[in-house]
PDB file of C-alpha atoms and ligand atoms in Angstrom:
ATOM      1  CA  UNK A   1     -25.324 137.368  -2.459  1.00 70.00           C
ATOM      2  CA  UNK A   2     -24.634 141.141  -2.929  1.00 76.00           C
ATOM      3  CA  UNK A   3     -26.555 143.872  -1.092  1.00 85.00           C
ATOM      4  CA  UNK A   4     -29.936 144.093  -2.742  1.00 94.00           C
ATOM      5  CA  UNK A   5     -32.302 146.928  -3.558  1.00 96.00           C
ATOM      6  CA  UNK A   6     -36.068 147.238  -3.707  1.00 97.00           C
ATOM      7  CA  UNK A   7     -36.811 149.612  -6.594  1.00 97.00           C
ATOM      8  CA  UNK A   8     -40.042 151.611  -6.616  1.00 98.00           C
ATOM      9  CA  UNK A   9     -41.612 153.785  -9.283  1.00 98.00           C
ATOM     10  CA  UNK A  10     -45.171 154.940  -9.871  1.00 98.00           C
ATOM     11  CA  UNK A  11     -44.771 154.995 -13.648  1.00 98.00           C
ATOM     12  CA  UNK A  12     -44.910 151.829 -15.774  1.00 98.00           C
ATOM     13  CA  UNK A  13     -42.710 153.293 -18.505  1.00 98.00           C
ATOM     14  CA  UNK A  14     -39.978 154.199 -15.995  1.00 98.00           C
ATOM     15  CA  UNK A  15     -40.037 150.646 -14.629  1.00 98.00           C
ATOM     16  CA  UNK A  16     -39.707 149.145 -18.103  1.00 98.00           C
ATOM     17  CA  UNK A  17     -36.680 151.348 -18.795  1.00 98.00           C
ATOM     18  CA  UNK A  18     -35.237 150.560 -15.366  1.00 97.00           C
ATOM     19  CA  UNK A  19     -35.433 146.809 -15.992  1.00 97.00           C
ATOM     20  CA  UNK A  20     -33.741 147.224 -19.404  1.00 98.00           C
ATOM     21  CA  UNK A  21     -30.972 149.311 -17.836  1.00 97.00           C
ATOM     22  CA  UNK A  22     -30.249 146.852 -15.032  1.00 97.00           C
ATOM     23  CA  UNK A  23     -30.123 144.010 -17.563  1.00 97.00           C
ATOM     24  CA  UNK A  24     -27.818 145.933 -19.884  1.00 98.00           C
ATOM     25  CA  UNK A  25     -25.447 146.783 -17.026  1.00 97.00           C
ATOM     26  CA  UNK A  26     -25.648 143.206 -15.705  1.00 97.00           C
ATOM     27  CA  UNK A  27     -26.752 144.472 -12.308  1.00 96.00           C
ATOM     28  CA  UNK A  28     -29.772 142.206 -11.905  1.00 96.00           C
ATOM     29  CA  UNK A  29     -28.183 140.390  -8.936  1.00 96.00           C
ATOM     30  CA  UNK A  30     -28.550 143.617  -6.983  1.00 96.00           C
ATOM     31  CA  UNK A  31     -32.342 143.678  -7.311  1.00 96.00           C
ATOM     32  CA  UNK A  32     -34.425 142.250  -4.499  1.00 95.00           C
ATOM     33  CA  UNK A  33     -37.730 143.439  -5.947  1.00 95.00           C
ATOM     34  CA  UNK A  34     -39.090 145.927  -8.497  1.00 97.00           C
ATOM     35  CA  UNK A  35     -42.484 147.277  -7.563  1.00 98.00           C
ATOM     36  CA  UNK A  36     -44.942 149.692  -9.139  1.00 98.00           C
ATOM     37  CA  UNK A  37     -45.990 151.791  -6.167  1.00 98.00           C
ATOM     38  CA  UNK A  38     -46.688 155.287  -4.913  1.00 96.00           C
ATOM     39  CA  UNK A  39     -43.726 155.875  -2.596  1.00 97.00           C
ATOM     40  CA  UNK A  40     -45.678 158.520  -0.663  1.00 95.00           C
ATOM     41  CA  UNK A  41     -47.944 155.703   0.556  1.00 94.00           C
ATOM     42  CA  UNK A  42     -45.732 152.597   0.351  1.00 96.00           C
ATOM     43  CA  UNK A  43     -45.363 150.496   3.484  1.00 96.00           C
ATOM     44  CA  UNK A  44     -41.949 149.048   4.297  1.00 96.00           C
ATOM     45  CA  UNK A  45     -42.327 145.256   4.658  1.00 94.00           C
ATOM     46  CA  UNK A  46     -41.844 144.254   8.301  1.00 91.00           C
ATOM     47  CA  UNK A  47     -39.748 141.197   7.377  1.00 90.00           C
ATOM     48  CA  UNK A  48     -37.318 143.201   5.200  1.00 88.00           C
ATOM     49  CA  UNK A  49     -36.013 146.248   7.092  1.00 88.00           C
ATOM     50  CA  UNK A  50     -34.254 148.905   5.028  1.00 95.00           C
ATOM     51  CA  UNK A  51     -30.718 150.159   5.808  1.00 96.00           C
ATOM     52  CA  UNK A  52     -30.288 152.670   2.976  1.00 97.00           C
ATOM     53  CA  UNK A  53     -33.099 154.761   1.481  1.00 98.00           C
ATOM     54  CA  UNK A  54     -32.382 156.689  -1.736  1.00 98.00           C
ATOM     55  CA  UNK A  55     -34.839 159.014  -3.441  1.00 98.00           C
ATOM     56  CA  UNK A  56     -34.352 161.357  -6.378  1.00 97.00           C
ATOM     57  CA  UNK A  57     -37.803 162.672  -7.107  1.00 97.00           C
ATOM     58  CA  UNK A  58     -37.145 166.353  -7.102  1.00 97.00           C
ATOM     59  CA  UNK A  59     -36.658 169.556  -8.986  1.00 97.00           C
ATOM     60  CA  UNK A  60     -34.851 172.645  -7.754  1.00 97.00           C
ATOM     61  CA  UNK A  61     -36.391 174.266  -4.656  1.00 98.00           C
ATOM     62  CA  UNK A  62     -38.170 170.912  -4.061  1.00 98.00           C
ATOM     63  CA  UNK A  63     -40.981 172.068  -6.345  1.00 98.00           C
ATOM     64  CA  UNK A  64     -43.492 169.978  -8.281  1.00 97.00           C
ATOM     65  CA  UNK A  65     -42.141 166.503  -7.457  1.00 97.00           C
ATOM     66  CA  UNK A  66     -42.845 164.476  -4.289  1.00 96.00           C
ATOM     67  CA  UNK A  67     -39.354 164.150  -2.714  1.00 98.00           C
ATOM     68  CA  UNK A  68     -40.538 165.571   0.624  1.00 97.00           C
ATOM     69  CA  UNK A  69     -43.802 163.577   0.749  1.00 95.00           C
ATOM     70  CA  UNK A  70     -41.864 160.383  -0.052  1.00 96.00           C
ATOM     71  CA  UNK A  71     -39.319 161.077   2.711  1.00 96.00           C
ATOM     72  CA  UNK A  72     -42.128 161.900   5.154  1.00 95.00           C
ATOM     73  CA  UNK A  73     -43.688 158.506   4.438  1.00 95.00           C
ATOM     74  CA  UNK A  74     -40.588 156.309   4.342  1.00 96.00           C
ATOM     75  CA  UNK A  75     -38.233 157.727   7.006  1.00 97.00           C
ATOM     76  CA  UNK A  76     -40.516 157.199  10.045  1.00 96.00           C
ATOM     77  CA  UNK A  77     -40.763 153.516   9.017  1.00 96.00           C
ATOM     78  CA  UNK A  78     -36.966 152.977   8.946  1.00 97.00           C
ATOM     79  CA  UNK A  79     -34.711 151.685  11.729  1.00 96.00           C
ATOM     80  CA  UNK A  80     -32.799 154.424  13.561  1.00 96.00           C
ATOM     81  CA  UNK A  81     -29.459 153.493  11.955  1.00 97.00           C
ATOM     82  CA  UNK A  82     -30.808 153.762   8.395  1.00 97.00           C
ATOM     83  CA  UNK A  83     -29.105 156.210   6.030  1.00 98.00           C
ATOM     84  CA  UNK A  84     -31.167 158.572   3.877  1.00 98.00           C
ATOM     85  CA  UNK A  85     -29.644 159.754   0.567  1.00 98.00           C
ATOM     86  CA  UNK A  86     -29.530 162.680  -0.041  1.00 98.00           C
ATOM     87  CA  UNK A  87     -28.719 163.140   3.668  1.00 98.00           C
ATOM     88  CA  UNK A  88     -29.859 166.746   3.711  1.00 98.00           C
ATOM     89  CA  UNK A  89     -31.424 169.313   1.413  1.00 98.00           C
ATOM     90  CA  UNK A  90     -31.478 172.941   2.501  1.00 98.00           C
ATOM     91  CA  UNK A  91     -33.552 175.628   0.826  1.00 98.00           C
ATOM     92  CA  UNK A  92     -32.532 179.182   1.546  1.00 98.00           C
ATOM     93  CA  UNK A  93     -33.629 182.621   0.431  1.00 98.00           C
ATOM     94  CA  UNK A  94     -31.190 184.898  -1.383  1.00 98.00           C
ATOM     95  CA  UNK A  95     -31.197 188.263  -3.105  1.00 98.00           C
ATOM     96  CA  UNK A  96     -29.385 188.230  -6.443  1.00 98.00           C
ATOM     97  CA  UNK A  97     -28.102 190.801  -8.887  1.00 98.00           C
ATOM     98  CA  UNK A  98     -28.776 188.749 -12.012  1.00 98.00           C
ATOM     99  CA  UNK A  99     -26.779 190.756 -14.567  1.00 97.00           C
ATOM    100  CA  UNK A 100     -23.776 190.981 -12.238  1.00 97.00           C
ATOM    101  CA  UNK A 101     -23.970 187.228 -11.658  1.00 97.00           C
ATOM    102  CA  UNK A 102     -23.983 186.611 -15.410  1.00 96.00           C
ATOM    103  CA  UNK A 103     -20.915 188.832 -15.840  1.00 97.00           C
ATOM    104  CA  UNK A 104     -19.114 187.100 -12.951  1.00 97.00           C
ATOM    105  CA  UNK A 105     -19.722 183.755 -14.640  1.00 95.00           C
ATOM    106  CA  UNK A 106     -18.440 185.022 -17.991  1.00 96.00           C
ATOM    107  CA  UNK A 107     -15.317 186.394 -16.246  1.00 97.00           C
ATOM    108  CA  UNK A 108     -14.827 183.189 -14.201  1.00 95.00           C
ATOM    109  CA  UNK A 109     -14.764 185.178 -10.961  1.00 94.00           C
ATOM    110  CA  UNK A 110     -13.742 182.816  -8.153  1.00 89.00           C
ATOM    111  CA  UNK A 111     -15.296 184.766  -5.290  1.00 91.00           C
ATOM    112  CA  UNK A 112     -18.512 186.190  -6.683  1.00 91.00           C
ATOM    113  CA  UNK A 113     -20.514 188.742  -4.700  1.00 96.00           C
ATOM    114  CA  UNK A 114     -23.688 188.903  -6.768  1.00 98.00           C
ATOM    115  CA  UNK A 115     -25.573 186.595  -4.388  1.00 98.00           C
ATOM    116  CA  UNK A 116     -26.633 187.916  -0.978  1.00 98.00           C
ATOM    117  CA  UNK A 117     -27.744 184.957   1.128  1.00 98.00           C
ATOM    118  CA  UNK A 118     -30.547 185.761   3.560  1.00 98.00           C
ATOM    119  CA  UNK A 119     -31.519 182.713   5.631  1.00 98.00           C
ATOM    120  CA  UNK A 120     -32.550 179.061   5.579  1.00 98.00           C
ATOM    121  CA  UNK A 121     -36.248 178.580   4.859  1.00 98.00           C
ATOM    122  CA  UNK A 122     -36.608 174.800   4.899  1.00 98.00           C
ATOM    123  CA  UNK A 123     -34.425 171.811   5.847  1.00 98.00           C
ATOM    124  CA  UNK A 124     -35.070 168.213   4.827  1.00 98.00           C
ATOM    125  CA  UNK A 125     -33.097 165.681   6.857  1.00 98.00           C
ATOM    126  CA  UNK A 126     -33.963 162.690   9.052  1.00 98.00           C
ATOM    127  CA  UNK A 127     -34.165 164.754  12.213  1.00 97.00           C
ATOM    128  CA  UNK A 128     -36.556 167.340  10.729  1.00 96.00           C
ATOM    129  CA  UNK A 129     -38.694 164.642   9.112  1.00 96.00           C
ATOM    130  CA  UNK A 130     -39.161 162.804  12.415  1.00 95.00           C
ATOM    131  CA  UNK A 131     -39.853 166.079  14.237  1.00 93.00           C
ATOM    132  CA  UNK A 132     -42.530 167.125  11.729  1.00 88.00           C
ATOM    133  CA  UNK A 133     -44.086 163.828  10.635  1.00 83.00           C
ATOM    134  CA  UNK A 134     -46.833 163.678  13.248  1.00 74.00           C
ATOM    135  CA  UNK A 135     -47.273 167.414  13.809  1.00 63.00           C
ATOM    136  CA  UNK A 136     -48.165 168.938  10.496  1.00 61.00           C
ATOM    137  CA  UNK A 137     -50.178 166.383   8.541  1.00 63.00           C
ATOM    138  CA  UNK A 138     -53.327 168.051   7.265  1.00 58.00           C
ATOM    139  CA  UNK A 139     -56.477 165.980   7.210  1.00 49.00           C
ATOM    140  CA  UNK A 140     -57.584 166.975   3.734  1.00 53.00           C
ATOM    141  CA  UNK A 141     -55.497 165.296   1.073  1.00 60.00           C
ATOM    142  CA  UNK A 142     -52.720 164.202   3.446  1.00 69.00           C
ATOM    143  CA  UNK A 143     -50.360 167.021   2.545  1.00 85.00           C
ATOM    144  CA  UNK A 144     -47.806 168.450   4.946  1.00 90.00           C
ATOM    145  CA  UNK A 145     -47.662 172.094   5.909  1.00 90.00           C
ATOM    146  CA  UNK A 146     -44.318 172.922   7.520  1.00 93.00           C
ATOM    147  CA  UNK A 147     -43.659 175.686  10.058  1.00 93.00           C
ATOM    148  CA  UNK A 148     -43.546 179.229   8.684  1.00 96.00           C
ATOM    149  CA  UNK A 149     -40.205 181.011   8.498  1.00 97.00           C
ATOM    150  CA  UNK A 150     -39.993 184.809   8.625  1.00 98.00           C
ATOM    151  CA  UNK A 151     -36.888 186.237   6.959  1.00 98.00           C
ATOM    152  CA  UNK A 152     -35.743 189.853   7.411  1.00 97.00           C
ATOM    153  CA  UNK A 153     -34.644 191.799   4.346  1.00 97.00           C
ATOM    154  CA  UNK A 154     -32.072 194.604   4.636  1.00 96.00           C
ATOM    155  CA  UNK A 155     -34.055 196.988   2.407  1.00 95.00           C
ATOM    156  CA  UNK A 156     -31.023 199.208   1.707  1.00 96.00           C
ATOM    157  CA  UNK A 157     -29.470 196.455  -0.458  1.00 97.00           C
ATOM    158  CA  UNK A 158     -32.551 195.836  -2.646  1.00 97.00           C
ATOM    159  CA  UNK A 159     -31.351 198.284  -5.330  1.00 97.00           C
ATOM    160  CA  UNK A 160     -28.116 196.285  -5.713  1.00 98.00           C
ATOM    161  CA  UNK A 161     -29.698 192.834  -5.276  1.00 98.00           C
ATOM    162  CA  UNK A 162     -33.256 193.247  -6.549  1.00 98.00           C
ATOM    163  CA  UNK A 163     -34.493 189.705  -7.225  1.00 98.00           C
ATOM    164  CA  UNK A 164     -35.526 187.147  -4.644  1.00 98.00           C
ATOM    165  CA  UNK A 165     -34.373 183.583  -5.332  1.00 98.00           C
ATOM    166  CA  UNK A 166     -34.466 180.216  -3.626  1.00 98.00           C
ATOM    167  CA  UNK A 167     -31.162 178.335  -3.404  1.00 98.00           C
ATOM    168  CA  UNK A 168     -31.060 174.533  -3.135  1.00 98.00           C
ATOM    169  CA  UNK A 169     -28.111 172.973  -1.319  1.00 98.00           C
ATOM    170  CA  UNK A 170     -27.939 169.191  -1.712  1.00 98.00           C
ATOM    171  CA  UNK A 171     -25.817 167.247   0.731  1.00 98.00           C
ATOM    172  CA  UNK A 172     -25.753 163.809  -0.852  1.00 98.00           C
ATOM    173  CA  UNK A 173     -23.615 161.740   1.544  1.00 98.00           C
ATOM    174  CA  UNK A 174     -20.714 162.650   3.825  1.00 97.00           C
ATOM    175  CA  UNK A 175     -18.449 164.977   1.773  1.00 97.00           C
ATOM    176  CA  UNK A 176     -20.430 164.585  -1.450  1.00 98.00           C
ATOM    177  CA  UNK A 177     -22.375 167.785  -2.092  1.00 97.00           C
ATOM    178  CA  UNK A 178     -23.975 169.518  -5.045  1.00 97.00           C
ATOM    179  CA  UNK A 179     -23.126 173.193  -4.782  1.00 94.00           C
ATOM    180  CA  UNK A 180     -24.764 176.163  -6.493  1.00 95.00           C
ATOM    181  CA  UNK A 181     -24.907 175.728 -10.314  1.00 95.00           C
ATOM    182  CA  UNK A 182     -23.230 172.290 -10.185  1.00 96.00           C
ATOM    183  CA  UNK A 183     -26.447 170.708 -11.482  1.00 97.00           C
ATOM    184  CA  UNK A 184     -29.862 171.746 -12.714  1.00 97.00           C
ATOM    185  CA  UNK A 185     -31.213 170.946  -9.246  1.00 98.00           C
ATOM    186  CA  UNK A 186     -28.934 173.461  -7.536  1.00 98.00           C
ATOM    187  CA  UNK A 187     -29.416 176.430  -9.845  1.00 98.00           C
ATOM    188  CA  UNK A 188     -31.091 179.379  -8.056  1.00 98.00           C
ATOM    189  CA  UNK A 189     -34.759 179.821  -8.929  1.00 98.00           C
ATOM    190  CA  UNK A 190     -36.185 183.323  -9.185  1.00 98.00           C
ATOM    191  CA  UNK A 191     -39.451 183.878  -7.283  1.00 97.00           C
ATOM    192  CA  UNK A 192     -39.954 187.664  -7.107  1.00 97.00           C
ATOM    193  CA  UNK A 193     -38.762 191.136  -8.052  1.00 97.00           C
ATOM    194  CA  UNK A 194     -38.496 193.272  -4.902  1.00 97.00           C
ATOM    195  CA  UNK A 195     -37.579 196.710  -6.288  1.00 96.00           C
ATOM    196  CA  UNK A 196     -41.139 198.057  -6.216  1.00 95.00           C
ATOM    197  CA  UNK A 197     -42.514 196.538  -3.011  1.00 95.00           C
ATOM    198  CA  UNK A 198     -39.304 196.688  -0.940  1.00 96.00           C
ATOM    199  CA  UNK A 199     -40.540 194.399   1.857  1.00 97.00           C
ATOM    200  CA  UNK A 200     -38.584 194.390   5.132  1.00 96.00           C
ATOM    201  CA  UNK A 201     -39.603 190.821   5.845  1.00 97.00           C
ATOM    202  CA  UNK A 202     -40.959 187.841   3.927  1.00 98.00           C
ATOM    203  CA  UNK A 203     -42.810 184.824   5.318  1.00 98.00           C
ATOM    204  CA  UNK A 204     -41.986 181.463   3.721  1.00 98.00           C
ATOM    205  CA  UNK A 205     -43.753 178.138   4.177  1.00 96.00           C
ATOM    206  CA  UNK A 206     -43.005 174.818   2.480  1.00 96.00           C
ATOM    207  CA  UNK A 207     -45.930 172.533   1.678  1.00 94.00           C
ATOM    208  CA  UNK A 208     -46.387 169.189  -0.033  1.00 94.00           C
ATOM    209  CA  UNK A 209     -49.566 168.112  -1.883  1.00 91.00           C
ATOM    210  CA  UNK A 210     -50.443 168.126  -5.575  1.00 92.00           C
ATOM    211  CA  UNK A 211     -48.036 170.972  -6.278  1.00 94.00           C
ATOM    212  CA  UNK A 212     -45.269 170.934  -3.656  1.00 97.00           C
ATOM    213  CA  UNK A 213     -43.537 174.299  -3.283  1.00 97.00           C
ATOM    214  CA  UNK A 214     -42.328 177.067  -1.003  1.00 98.00           C
ATOM    215  CA  UNK A 215     -45.112 179.606  -0.624  1.00 97.00           C
ATOM    216  CA  UNK A 216     -44.229 183.141   0.385  1.00 98.00           C
ATOM    217  CA  UNK A 217     -45.932 186.407   1.269  1.00 97.00           C
ATOM    218  CA  UNK A 218     -44.979 189.934   2.272  1.00 93.00           C
ATOM    219  CA  UNK A 219     -46.647 193.231   3.118  1.00 81.00           C
ATOM    220  CA  UNK A 220     -46.576 195.777   0.315  1.00 71.00           C
ATOM    221  CA  UNK A 221     -45.200 199.101   1.501  1.00 63.00           C
ATOM    222  CA  UNK A 222     -46.924 202.179   0.081  1.00 58.00           C
ATOM    223  CA  UNK A 223     -44.832 205.321  -0.053  1.00 55.00           C
TER     224      UNK A 223
HETATM  225  C1  SAM B   1     -36.756 162.938 -11.603  1.00 56.21           C
HETATM  226  S1  SAM B   1     -37.129 161.248 -12.041  1.00 56.21           S
HETATM  227  C2  SAM B   1     -35.642 160.546 -11.474  1.00 56.21           C
HETATM  228  C3  SAM B   1     -35.477 159.139 -11.790  1.00 56.21           C
HETATM  229  C4  SAM B   1     -34.098 158.558 -11.404  1.00 56.21           C
HETATM  230  N1  SAM B   1     -33.715 158.954 -10.067  1.00 56.21           N
HETATM  231  C5  SAM B   1     -33.075 159.012 -12.401  1.00 56.21           C
HETATM  232  O1  SAM B   1     -32.174 159.755 -12.046  1.00 56.21           O
HETATM  233  O2  SAM B   1     -33.160 158.629 -13.573  1.00 56.21           O
HETATM  234  C6  SAM B   1     -38.350 160.873 -10.844  1.00 56.21           C
HETATM  235  C7  SAM B   1     -38.958 159.494 -10.937  1.00 56.21           C
HETATM  236  O3  SAM B   1     -39.821 159.350  -9.808  1.00 56.21           O
HETATM  237  C8  SAM B   1     -41.016 158.706 -10.197  1.00 56.21           C
HETATM  238  N2  SAM B   1     -42.067 159.110  -9.239  1.00 56.21           N
HETATM  239  C9  SAM B   1     -42.685 160.300  -9.166  1.00 56.21           C
HETATM  240  N3  SAM B   1     -43.585 160.302  -8.152  1.00 56.21           N
HETATM  241  C10 SAM B   1     -43.500 159.079  -7.566  1.00 56.21           C
HETATM  242  C11 SAM B   1     -44.174 158.468  -6.479  1.00 56.21           C
HETATM  243  N4  SAM B   1     -45.089 159.132  -5.773  1.00 56.21           N
HETATM  244  N5  SAM B   1     -43.865 157.198  -6.158  1.00 56.21           N
HETATM  245  C12 SAM B   1     -42.916 156.523  -6.861  1.00 56.21           C
HETATM  246  N6  SAM B   1     -42.242 157.044  -7.911  1.00 56.21           N
HETATM  247  C13 SAM B   1     -42.530 158.314  -8.256  1.00 56.21           C
HETATM  248  C14 SAM B   1     -41.251 159.188 -11.620  1.00 56.21           C
HETATM  249  O4  SAM B   1     -42.084 158.278 -12.324  1.00 56.21           O
HETATM  250  C15 SAM B   1     -39.823 159.247 -12.158  1.00 56.21           C
HETATM  251  O5  SAM B   1     -39.457 158.023 -12.768  1.00 56.21           O
END
């Protein structure tokens, strides 16, 4: 008997397609169970411990889809040795010169300098999930509010790098990584123009819920 998978999806149509695909690829022997379930609430059966947990329910910057809420539910139920795939997702803030970046791409520049990385704003891995799972659950609606992260902005570079973006770094497993622009999920996402307000620091906070996203705020400076 090969290693077997329990396959979850909340959407009937996705499950129908999934079954067709497994049949077509003659992979049915690998299925332990297919279940229609909300993975943010699903309970791991006690008699069938899980060794590998794979989830791909995300968009870039971990917006809109429930990747984080699913991990926050499943990981604390897994044995310590269990592997989570992707192993780690890091969101970081960056200032970008968009037109320069476009030109660098057209010219196939190998060492581009149109992206000025600021700092990490959120990390999703087993360690962070276990650290945060009991601490930050809100009572209303069961969403998670993660610790705030304040990032300093060197204001003198805003003229050269005027737009604030979130970068998504996906570490799938061991050496397998999705780097910037290697997929739709790892393309930078623009969240603000900073030329007018020129903030010297920005506060970021990731939250799950109906519309998961990184929220951010900064003081407007009047001159
Ligand atoms: C981005 S798609 C990716 C599907 C698959 N990984 C693939 O590459 O084809 C996300 C899938 O997650 C399912 N989904 C979204 N929220 C879910 C939830 N809370 N529980 C279980 N499945 C969910 C959607 O129905 C959809 O089929």
